[in-house]
Coordinates of C-alpha atoms in Angstrom, one line a residue:
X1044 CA 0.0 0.0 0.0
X1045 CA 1.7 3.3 -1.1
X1046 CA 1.6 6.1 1.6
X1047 CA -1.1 8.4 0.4
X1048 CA -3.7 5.1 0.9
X1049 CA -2.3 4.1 3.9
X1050 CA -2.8 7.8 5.4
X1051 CA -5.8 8.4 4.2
X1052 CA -7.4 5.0 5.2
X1053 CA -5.9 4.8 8.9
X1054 CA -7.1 8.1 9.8
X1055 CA -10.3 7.7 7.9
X1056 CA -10.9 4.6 10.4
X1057 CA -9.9 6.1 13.3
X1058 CA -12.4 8.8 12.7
X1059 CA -15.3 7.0 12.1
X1060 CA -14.4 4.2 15.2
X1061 CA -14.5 7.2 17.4
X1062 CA -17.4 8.4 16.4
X1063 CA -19.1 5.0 16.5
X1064 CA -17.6 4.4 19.9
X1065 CA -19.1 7.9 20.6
X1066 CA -22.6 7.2 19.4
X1067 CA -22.6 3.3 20.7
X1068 CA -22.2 4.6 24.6
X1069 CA -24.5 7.6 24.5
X1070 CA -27.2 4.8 23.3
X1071 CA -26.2 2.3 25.9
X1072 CA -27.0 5.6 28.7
X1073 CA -30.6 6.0 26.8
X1074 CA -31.5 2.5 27.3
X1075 CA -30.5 1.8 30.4
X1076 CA -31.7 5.2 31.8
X1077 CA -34.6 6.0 29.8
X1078 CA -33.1 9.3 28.8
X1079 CA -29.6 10.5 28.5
X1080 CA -29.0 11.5 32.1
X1081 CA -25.1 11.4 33.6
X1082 CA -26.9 9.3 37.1
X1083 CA -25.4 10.9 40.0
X1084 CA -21.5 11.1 38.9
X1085 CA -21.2 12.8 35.2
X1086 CA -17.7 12.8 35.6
X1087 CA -17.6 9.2 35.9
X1088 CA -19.5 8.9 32.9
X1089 CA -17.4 11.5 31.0
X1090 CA -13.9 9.8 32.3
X1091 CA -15.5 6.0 31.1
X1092 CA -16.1 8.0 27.5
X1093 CA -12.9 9.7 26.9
X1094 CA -10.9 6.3 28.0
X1095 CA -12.8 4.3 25.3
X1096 CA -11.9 7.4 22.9
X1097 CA -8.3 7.6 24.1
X1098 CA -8.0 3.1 23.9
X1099 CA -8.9 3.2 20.8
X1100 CA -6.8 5.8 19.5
X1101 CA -4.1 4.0 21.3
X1102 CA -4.6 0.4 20.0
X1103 CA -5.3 1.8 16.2
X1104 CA -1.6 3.6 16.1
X1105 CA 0.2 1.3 18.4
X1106 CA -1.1 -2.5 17.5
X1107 CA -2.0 -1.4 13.7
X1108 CA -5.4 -3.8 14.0
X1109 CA -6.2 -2.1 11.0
X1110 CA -3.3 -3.7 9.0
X1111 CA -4.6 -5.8 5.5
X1112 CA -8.1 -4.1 6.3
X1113 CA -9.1 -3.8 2.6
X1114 CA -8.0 -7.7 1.9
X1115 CA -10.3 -8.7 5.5
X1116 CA -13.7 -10.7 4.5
X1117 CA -16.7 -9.9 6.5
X1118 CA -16.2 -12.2 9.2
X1119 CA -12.5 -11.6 9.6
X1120 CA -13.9 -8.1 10.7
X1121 CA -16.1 -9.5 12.7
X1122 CA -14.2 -11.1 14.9
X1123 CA -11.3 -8.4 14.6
X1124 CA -13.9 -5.9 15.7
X1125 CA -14.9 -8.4 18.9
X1126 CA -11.8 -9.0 20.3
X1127 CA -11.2 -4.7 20.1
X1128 CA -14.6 -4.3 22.1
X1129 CA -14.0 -6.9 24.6
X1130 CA -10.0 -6.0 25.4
X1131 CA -11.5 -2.0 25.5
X1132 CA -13.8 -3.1 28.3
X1133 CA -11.4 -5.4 29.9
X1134 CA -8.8 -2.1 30.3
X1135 CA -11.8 0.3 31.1
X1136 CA -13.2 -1.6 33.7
X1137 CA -9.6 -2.9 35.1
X1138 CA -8.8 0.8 34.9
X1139 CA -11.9 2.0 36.8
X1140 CA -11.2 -0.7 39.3
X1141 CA -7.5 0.2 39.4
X1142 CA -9.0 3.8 40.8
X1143 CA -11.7 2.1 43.7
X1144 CA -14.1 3.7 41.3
X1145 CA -15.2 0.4 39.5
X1146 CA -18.9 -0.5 41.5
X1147 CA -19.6 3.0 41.4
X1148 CA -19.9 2.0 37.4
X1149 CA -23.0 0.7 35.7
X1150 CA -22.7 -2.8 34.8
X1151 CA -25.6 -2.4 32.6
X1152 CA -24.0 0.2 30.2
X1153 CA -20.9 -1.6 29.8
X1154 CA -22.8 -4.6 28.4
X1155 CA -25.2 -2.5 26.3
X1156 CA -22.2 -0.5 25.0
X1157 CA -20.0 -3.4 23.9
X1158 CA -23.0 -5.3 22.3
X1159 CA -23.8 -1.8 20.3
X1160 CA -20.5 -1.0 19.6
X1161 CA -19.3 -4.1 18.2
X1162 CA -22.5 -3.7 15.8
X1163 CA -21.7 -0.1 15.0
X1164 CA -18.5 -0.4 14.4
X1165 CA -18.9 -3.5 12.3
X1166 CA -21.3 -2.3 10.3
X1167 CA -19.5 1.1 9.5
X1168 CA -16.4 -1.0 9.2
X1169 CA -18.7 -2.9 6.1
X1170 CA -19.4 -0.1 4.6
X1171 CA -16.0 1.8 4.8
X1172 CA -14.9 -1.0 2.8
X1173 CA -17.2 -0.6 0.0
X1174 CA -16.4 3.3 0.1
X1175 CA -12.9 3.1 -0.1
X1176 CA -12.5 0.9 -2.3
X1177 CA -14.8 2.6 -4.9
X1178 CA -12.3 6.0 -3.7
X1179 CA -9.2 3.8 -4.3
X1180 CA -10.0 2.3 -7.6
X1181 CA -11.5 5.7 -9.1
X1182 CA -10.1 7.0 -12.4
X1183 CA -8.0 9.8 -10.3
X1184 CA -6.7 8.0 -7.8
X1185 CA -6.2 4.3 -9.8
X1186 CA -2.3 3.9 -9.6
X1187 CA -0.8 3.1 -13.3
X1188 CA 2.3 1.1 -13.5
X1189 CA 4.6 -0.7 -16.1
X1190 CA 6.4 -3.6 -15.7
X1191 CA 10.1 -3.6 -17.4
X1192 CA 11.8 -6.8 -17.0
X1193 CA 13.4 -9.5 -19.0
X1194 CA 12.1 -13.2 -20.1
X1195 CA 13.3 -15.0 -17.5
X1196 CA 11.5 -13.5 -14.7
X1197 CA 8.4 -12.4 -16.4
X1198 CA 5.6 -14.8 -15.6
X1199 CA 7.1 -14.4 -11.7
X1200 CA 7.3 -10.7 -11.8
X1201 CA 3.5 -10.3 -13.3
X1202 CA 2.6 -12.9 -10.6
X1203 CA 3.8 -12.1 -7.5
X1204 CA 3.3 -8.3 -8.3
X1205 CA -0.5 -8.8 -8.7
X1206 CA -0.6 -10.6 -5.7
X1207 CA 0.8 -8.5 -3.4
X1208 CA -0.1 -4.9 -5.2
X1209 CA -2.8 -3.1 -3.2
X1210 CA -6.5 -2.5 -4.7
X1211 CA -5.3 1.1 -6.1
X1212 CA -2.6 -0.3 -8.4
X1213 CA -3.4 -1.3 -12.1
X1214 CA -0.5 -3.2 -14.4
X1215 CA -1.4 -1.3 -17.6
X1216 CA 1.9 -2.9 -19.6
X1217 CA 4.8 -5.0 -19.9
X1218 CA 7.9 -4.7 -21.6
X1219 CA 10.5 -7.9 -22.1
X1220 CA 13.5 -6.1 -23.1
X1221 CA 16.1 -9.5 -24.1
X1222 CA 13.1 -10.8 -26.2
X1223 CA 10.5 -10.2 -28.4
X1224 CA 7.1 -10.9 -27.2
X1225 CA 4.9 -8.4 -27.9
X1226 CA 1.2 -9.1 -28.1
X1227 CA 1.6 -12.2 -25.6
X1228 CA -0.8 -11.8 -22.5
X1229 CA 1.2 -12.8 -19.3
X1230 CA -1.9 -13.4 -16.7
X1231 CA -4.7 -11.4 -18.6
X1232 CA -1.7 -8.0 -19.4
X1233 CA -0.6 -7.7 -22.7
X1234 CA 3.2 -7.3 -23.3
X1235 CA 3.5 -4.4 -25.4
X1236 CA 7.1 -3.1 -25.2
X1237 CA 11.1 -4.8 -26.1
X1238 CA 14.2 -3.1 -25.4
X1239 CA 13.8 -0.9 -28.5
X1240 CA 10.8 0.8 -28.0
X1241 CA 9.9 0.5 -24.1
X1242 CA 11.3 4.1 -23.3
X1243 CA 8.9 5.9 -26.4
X1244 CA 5.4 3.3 -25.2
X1245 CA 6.5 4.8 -21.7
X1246 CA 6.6 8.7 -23.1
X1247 CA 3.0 8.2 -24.9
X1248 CA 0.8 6.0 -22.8
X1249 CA -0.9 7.2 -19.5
X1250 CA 1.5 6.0 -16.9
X1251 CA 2.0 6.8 -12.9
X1252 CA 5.1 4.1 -11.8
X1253 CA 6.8 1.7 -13.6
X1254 CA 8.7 -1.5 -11.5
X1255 CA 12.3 -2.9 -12.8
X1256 CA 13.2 -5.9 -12.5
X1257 CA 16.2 -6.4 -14.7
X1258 CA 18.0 -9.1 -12.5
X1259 CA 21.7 -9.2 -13.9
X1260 CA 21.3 -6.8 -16.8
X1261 CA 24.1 -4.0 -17.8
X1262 CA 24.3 -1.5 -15.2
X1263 CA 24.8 1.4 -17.8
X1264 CA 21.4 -0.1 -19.5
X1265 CA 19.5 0.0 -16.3
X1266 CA 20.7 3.2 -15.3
X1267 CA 19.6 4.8 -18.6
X1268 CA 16.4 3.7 -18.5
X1269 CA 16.1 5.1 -14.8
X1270 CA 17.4 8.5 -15.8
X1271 CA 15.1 8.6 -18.3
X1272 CA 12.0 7.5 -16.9
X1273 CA 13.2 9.9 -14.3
X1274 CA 13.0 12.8 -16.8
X1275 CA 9.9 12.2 -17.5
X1276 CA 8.5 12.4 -13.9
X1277 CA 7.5 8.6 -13.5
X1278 CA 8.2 7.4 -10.3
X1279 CA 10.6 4.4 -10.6
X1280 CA 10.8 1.5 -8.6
X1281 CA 14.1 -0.6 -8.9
X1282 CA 14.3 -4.3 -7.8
X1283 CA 17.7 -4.5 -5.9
X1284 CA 16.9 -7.6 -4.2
X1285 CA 20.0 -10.0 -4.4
X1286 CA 18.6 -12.8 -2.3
X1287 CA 15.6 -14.8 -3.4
X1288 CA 14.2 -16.1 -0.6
X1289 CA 11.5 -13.2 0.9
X1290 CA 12.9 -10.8 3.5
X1291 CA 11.1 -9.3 6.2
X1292 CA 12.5 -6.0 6.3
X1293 CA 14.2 -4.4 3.2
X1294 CA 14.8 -1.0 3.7
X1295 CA 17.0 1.6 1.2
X1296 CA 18.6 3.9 3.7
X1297 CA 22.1 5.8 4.5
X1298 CA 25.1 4.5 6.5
X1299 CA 28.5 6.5 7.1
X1300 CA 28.0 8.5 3.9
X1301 CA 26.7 5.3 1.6
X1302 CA 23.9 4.6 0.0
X1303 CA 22.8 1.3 0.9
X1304 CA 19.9 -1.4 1.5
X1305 CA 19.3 -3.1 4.5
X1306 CA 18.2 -6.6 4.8
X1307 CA 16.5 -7.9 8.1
X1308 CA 14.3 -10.6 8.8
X1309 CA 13.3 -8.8 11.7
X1310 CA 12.3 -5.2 12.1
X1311 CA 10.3 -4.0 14.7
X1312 CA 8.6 -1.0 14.9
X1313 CA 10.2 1.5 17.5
X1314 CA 7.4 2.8 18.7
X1315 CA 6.1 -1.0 19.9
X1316 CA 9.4 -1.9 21.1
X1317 CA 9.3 1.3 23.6
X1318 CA 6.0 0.0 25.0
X1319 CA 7.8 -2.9 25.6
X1320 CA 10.8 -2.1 27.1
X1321 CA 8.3 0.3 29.5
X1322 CA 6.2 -2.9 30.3
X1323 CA 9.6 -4.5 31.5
X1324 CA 10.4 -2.3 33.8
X1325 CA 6.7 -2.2 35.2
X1326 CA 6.5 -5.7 35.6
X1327 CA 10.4 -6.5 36.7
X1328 CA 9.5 -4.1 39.2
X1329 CA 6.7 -5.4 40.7
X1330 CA 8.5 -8.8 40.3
X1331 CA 11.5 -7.7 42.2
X1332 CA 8.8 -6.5 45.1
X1333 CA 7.2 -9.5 44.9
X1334 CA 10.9 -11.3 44.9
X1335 CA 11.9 -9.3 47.8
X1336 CA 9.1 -10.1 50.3
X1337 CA 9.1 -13.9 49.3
X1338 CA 13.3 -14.2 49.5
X1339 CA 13.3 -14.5 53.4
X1340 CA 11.0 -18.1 53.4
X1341 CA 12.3 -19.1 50.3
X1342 CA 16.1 -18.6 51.5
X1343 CA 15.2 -19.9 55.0
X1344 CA 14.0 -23.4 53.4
X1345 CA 17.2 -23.7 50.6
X1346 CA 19.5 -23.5 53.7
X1347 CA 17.5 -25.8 56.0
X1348 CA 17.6 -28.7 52.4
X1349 CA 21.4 -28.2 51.9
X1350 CA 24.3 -26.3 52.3
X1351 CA 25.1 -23.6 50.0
X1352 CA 24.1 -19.9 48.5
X1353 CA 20.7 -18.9 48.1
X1354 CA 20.9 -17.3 44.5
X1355 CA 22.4 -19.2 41.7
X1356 CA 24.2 -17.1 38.9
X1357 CA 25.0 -18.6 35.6
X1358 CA 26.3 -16.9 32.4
X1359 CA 24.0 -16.8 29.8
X1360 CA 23.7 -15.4 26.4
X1361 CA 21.4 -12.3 25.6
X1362 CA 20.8 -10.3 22.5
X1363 CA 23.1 -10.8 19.6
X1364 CA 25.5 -13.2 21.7
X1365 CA 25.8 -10.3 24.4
X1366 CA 26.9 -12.4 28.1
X1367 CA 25.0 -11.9 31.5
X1368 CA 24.6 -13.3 34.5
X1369 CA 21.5 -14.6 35.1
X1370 CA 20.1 -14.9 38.8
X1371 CA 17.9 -17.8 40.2
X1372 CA 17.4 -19.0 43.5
X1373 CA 19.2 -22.0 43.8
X1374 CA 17.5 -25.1 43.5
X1375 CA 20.2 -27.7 43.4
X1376 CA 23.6 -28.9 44.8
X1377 CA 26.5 -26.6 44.6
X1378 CA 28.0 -29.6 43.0
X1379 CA 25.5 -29.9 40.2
X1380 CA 27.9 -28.5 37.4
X1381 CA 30.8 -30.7 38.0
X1382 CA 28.2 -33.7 38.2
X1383 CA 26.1 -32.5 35.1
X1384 CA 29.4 -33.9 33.0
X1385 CA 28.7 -37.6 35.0
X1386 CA 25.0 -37.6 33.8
X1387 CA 25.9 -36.4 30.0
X1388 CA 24.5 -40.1 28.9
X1389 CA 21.0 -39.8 30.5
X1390 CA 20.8 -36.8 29.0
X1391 CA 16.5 -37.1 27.9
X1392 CA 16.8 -34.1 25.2
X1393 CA 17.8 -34.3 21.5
X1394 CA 20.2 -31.8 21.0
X1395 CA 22.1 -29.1 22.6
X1396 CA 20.0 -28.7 25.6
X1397 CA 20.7 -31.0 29.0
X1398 CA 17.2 -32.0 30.9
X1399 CA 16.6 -35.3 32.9
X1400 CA 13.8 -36.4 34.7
X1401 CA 14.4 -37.3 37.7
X1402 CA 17.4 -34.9 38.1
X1403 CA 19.7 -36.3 41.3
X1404 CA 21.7 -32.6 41.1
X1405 CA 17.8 -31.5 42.4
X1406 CA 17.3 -30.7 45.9
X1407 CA 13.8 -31.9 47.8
X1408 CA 12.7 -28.3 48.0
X1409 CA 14.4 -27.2 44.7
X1410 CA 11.8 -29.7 43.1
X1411 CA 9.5 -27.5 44.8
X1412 CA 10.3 -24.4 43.6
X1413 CA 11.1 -25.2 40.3
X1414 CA 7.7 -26.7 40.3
X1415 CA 6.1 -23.5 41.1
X1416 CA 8.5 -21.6 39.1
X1417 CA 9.0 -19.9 42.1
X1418 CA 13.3 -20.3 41.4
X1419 CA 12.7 -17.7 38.6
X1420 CA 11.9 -14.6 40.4
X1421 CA 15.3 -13.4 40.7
X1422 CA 15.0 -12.7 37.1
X1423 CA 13.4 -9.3 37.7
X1424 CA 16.2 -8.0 38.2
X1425 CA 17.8 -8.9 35.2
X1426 CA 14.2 -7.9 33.8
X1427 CA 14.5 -4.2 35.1
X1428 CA 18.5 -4.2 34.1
X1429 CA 17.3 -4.6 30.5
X1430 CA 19.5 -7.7 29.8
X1431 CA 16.3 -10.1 30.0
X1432 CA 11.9 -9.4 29.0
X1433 CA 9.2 -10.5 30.2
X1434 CA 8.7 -12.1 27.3
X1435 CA 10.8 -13.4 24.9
X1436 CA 13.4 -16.8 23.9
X1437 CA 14.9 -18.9 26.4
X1438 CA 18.3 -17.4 27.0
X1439 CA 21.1 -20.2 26.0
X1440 CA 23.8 -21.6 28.1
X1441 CA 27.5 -20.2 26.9
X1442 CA 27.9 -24.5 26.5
X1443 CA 25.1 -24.3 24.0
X1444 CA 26.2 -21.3 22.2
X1445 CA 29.5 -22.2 21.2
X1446 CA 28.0 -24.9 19.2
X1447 CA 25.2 -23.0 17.5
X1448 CA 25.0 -23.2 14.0
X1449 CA 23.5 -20.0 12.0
X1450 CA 19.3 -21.2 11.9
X1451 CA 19.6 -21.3 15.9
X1452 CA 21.7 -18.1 16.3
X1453 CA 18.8 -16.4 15.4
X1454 CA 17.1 -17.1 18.1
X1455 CA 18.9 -14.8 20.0
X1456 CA 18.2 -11.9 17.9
X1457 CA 15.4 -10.9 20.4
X1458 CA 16.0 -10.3 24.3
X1459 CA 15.8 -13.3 26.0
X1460 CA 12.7 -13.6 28.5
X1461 CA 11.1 -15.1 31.3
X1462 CA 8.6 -16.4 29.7
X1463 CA 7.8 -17.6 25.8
X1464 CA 6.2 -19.7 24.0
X1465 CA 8.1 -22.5 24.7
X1466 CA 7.4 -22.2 28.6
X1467 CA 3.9 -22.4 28.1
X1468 CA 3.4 -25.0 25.1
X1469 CA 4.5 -28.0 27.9
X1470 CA 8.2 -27.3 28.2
X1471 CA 8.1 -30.5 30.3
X1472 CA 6.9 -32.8 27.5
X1473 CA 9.7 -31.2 24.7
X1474 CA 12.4 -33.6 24.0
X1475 CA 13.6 -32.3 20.9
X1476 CA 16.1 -28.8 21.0
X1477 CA 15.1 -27.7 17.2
X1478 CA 11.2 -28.1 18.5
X1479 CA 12.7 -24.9 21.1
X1480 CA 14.3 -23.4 18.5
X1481 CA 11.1 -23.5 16.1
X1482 CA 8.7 -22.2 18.9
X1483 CA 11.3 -19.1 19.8
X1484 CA 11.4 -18.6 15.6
X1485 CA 7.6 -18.7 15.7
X1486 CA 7.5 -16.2 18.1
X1487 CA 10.3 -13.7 16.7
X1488 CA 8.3 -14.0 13.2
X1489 CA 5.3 -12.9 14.7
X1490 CA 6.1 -10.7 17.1
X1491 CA 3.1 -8.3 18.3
X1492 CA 2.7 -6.6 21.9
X1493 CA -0.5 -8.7 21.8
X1494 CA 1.2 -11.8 21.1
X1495 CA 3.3 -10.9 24.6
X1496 CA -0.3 -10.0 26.4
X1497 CA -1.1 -13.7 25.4
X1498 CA 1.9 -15.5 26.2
X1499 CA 1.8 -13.6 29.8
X1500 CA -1.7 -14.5 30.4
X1501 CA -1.0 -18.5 29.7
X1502 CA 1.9 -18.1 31.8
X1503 CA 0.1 -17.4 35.0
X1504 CA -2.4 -20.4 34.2
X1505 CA 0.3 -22.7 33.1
X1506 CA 2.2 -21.8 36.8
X1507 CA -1.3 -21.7 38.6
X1508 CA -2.0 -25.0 37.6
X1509 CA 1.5 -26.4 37.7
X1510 CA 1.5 -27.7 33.9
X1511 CA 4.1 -28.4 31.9
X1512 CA 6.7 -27.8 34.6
X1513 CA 9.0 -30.0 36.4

């Protein structure tokens, strides 16, 4: 989607959400009240209204639910507008309740208002589509482009451009410039250019873009036809992508005084990663609270089981192979490393990760704590230090590390957490290191802040009821 749409279409959304958010709670007051009457507290009412307006404005810009909204069916929107409505009134009311203010709050409106709005905003959402999409495709704003390449990639350029080319962009022509093969329709477009005349069909025919994909061709020949597509005000997009397999991130930027592109299979958006980074420090902190008042018991019992420190340190490796120490309270032998070399054999995992049922280096109450994940507290700290997340990939062993090959290094090209999806998909029933690897993969590809919320919210059920841990 080129920038004008994208502008035009998030802010056009955001409007009309407000508004429907707007007009869905002043009907949920009228029904439940008879007449649109504030009760006893208008302020409470007016607060309520301006958090749903300020939520929304929030999770539009910040977890971009509006991303692929033209290429969503009707149901997709459904249920994307259902879990908006239900996570609004989740915050609101955890909010309200946050401030002691929560039963002074109609329960009544609450339920009108998120059975309204879902309808409202749905239905507006329904016919947004239509709109835009009759705006998009109109004769001014319908995006002409050209496609130069050679014969080699032209069935996979026409193909993989019409896939992916938003609803505003319209493949008017084709040019094969190593061979002739004018009049032949590639996918329903007519090729109607070589390398003799493509430049003169470019100067005469209505055209807004044109993309060139000349993989391999004569730099002098490519540049040539940039300069002079360039001349004639066409914006030009050049295919500089030397690897074939699809990127994630490709972006065209400057370093130290070069022009260059970037290539990333992960790029997250600042912005998101900020929110982040200040949910850390929120939650390591209340962690290390937490940590702090339980340390006297759980110390007290590690002593009373065996001799030996209370916290366990380990070096462990964090973002892009950066070492820290990790703290734990200790929950085996002080002998355990020495012996871990003894038990090499019984190791039960496939791979480069040690785990062992029945682990002797265990102490009776580290089976205890381990249980209740209760020896991972101490990892607030390291939370609120920045070198670990809440959520994120299991941080590797320096042992492990050293023998990494390049598919699991990426792994650790997110901060390392406390939790992930491998702690909550039944770490305890995982006997296979590349099944880690692919679940801490899974999770870097599809990174979200709402992927976290998730992972978070398992996490407390998974060490509620005990599962998957041992």
């Amino acid at each position: 989607m080129n920038r004008k749409t994208k502008i035009v279409e998030g802010y056009w959304l955001l409007f009309t959400d407000l508004v429907s958010i707007t007009v869905a709670y002043i009907i949920s007051i009228l029904i439940r009240f008879q007449k649109f009457r504030w009760v006893d507290e208008p302020e409470l009412h007016f607060m309520v209204c301006i958090c749903f307006l300020l939520f929304c404005t929030v999770y539009s810009f910040l977890f971009d639910w509006n991303r692929e909204f033209l290429r969503r069916g009707v149901f997709v929107e459904f249920i994307a507008v259902i879990k908006f409505n239900v996570f609004m009134a989740l915050s609101v009311m955890a909010f309200l309740f946050l401030l002691q203010r929560g039963a002074d709050f109609s329960r009544l409106v609450m339920g009108y208002f998120v059975i309204l709005d879902v309808l409202i905003v749905w239905s507006v959402r329904i016919g947004t589509k239509k709109i835009l999409r009759v705006y998009f495709t109109s004769k001014s704003n319908i995006v002409k482009i050209m496609i130069i390449t050679k014969d080699s990639a032209l069935d996979k350029t026409v193909t993989k451009l019409k896939a992916a080319m938003d609803i505003n962009y319209e493949i008017v022509a084709l040019a094969c410039v190593d061979v002739d093969r004018k009049g032949v329709v590639i996918d329903g477009i007519k090729v109607n250019a070589d390398g003799s005349n493509v430049l003169d069909l470019a100067r005469q025919m209505p055209l807004d873009e044109v993309f060139v994909n000349l993989p391999e061709e004569d730099k002098d020949y490519v540049r040539h036809i940039i300069y002079d597509l360039e001349s004639m005000g066409i914006v030009c997009h050049y295919n500089i992508d030397i690897v074939e397999r699809p990127q994630k991130e490709v972006r065209v930027g400057n370093f130290a005084g070069y022009t260059v592109v970037t290539y990333s299979v992960n790029h997250f958006d600042y912005r998101r990663m900020t929110i982040k980074r200040l949910l850390d420090v929120v939650g390591g902190l209340v962690g290390c609270i937490l940590t702090v008042l339980v340390t006297p018991f759980v110390a007290l019992a590690i002593r009373i089981d065996s001799p030996g420190p209370i916290f366990f340190a380990q070096t462990r490796i964090g973002k892009n192979g950066r070492r820290f120490k990790i703290y734990k309270f200790r929950s085996m032998y002080i002998d355990a490393e020495e012996r871990k070399k003894e038990l090499e054999g019984q190791n039960e995992m496939q791979g480069l990760m040690f785990k062992m049922d029945n682990d002797p280096r265990i102490t009776r109450v580290g089976h205890f704590i381990r249980k209740t994940s209760i020896d991972e507290l101490p990892q607030f700290f390291n939370i609120v230090k920045g070198d670990m997340s809440l959520v994120g990939t299991r941080p590797p062993t320096e042992d492990e590390f050293e023998k990494y090959n390049s598919h699991y290094r990426r792994r650790i090209s997110m901060t390392p957490g406390l939790t992930g999806l491998w702690q909550i998909s039944g770490r305890s029933e995982i006997v296979d290191f590349d099944e880690v690897v692919k679940l801490d993969l899974e999770y870097i590809d599809n990174w979200t802040l709402g992927l976290d919320m998730k992972i978070l919210f398992r996490t407390i059920w998974v060490v509620l009821t005990g599962k998957g841990s041992k």
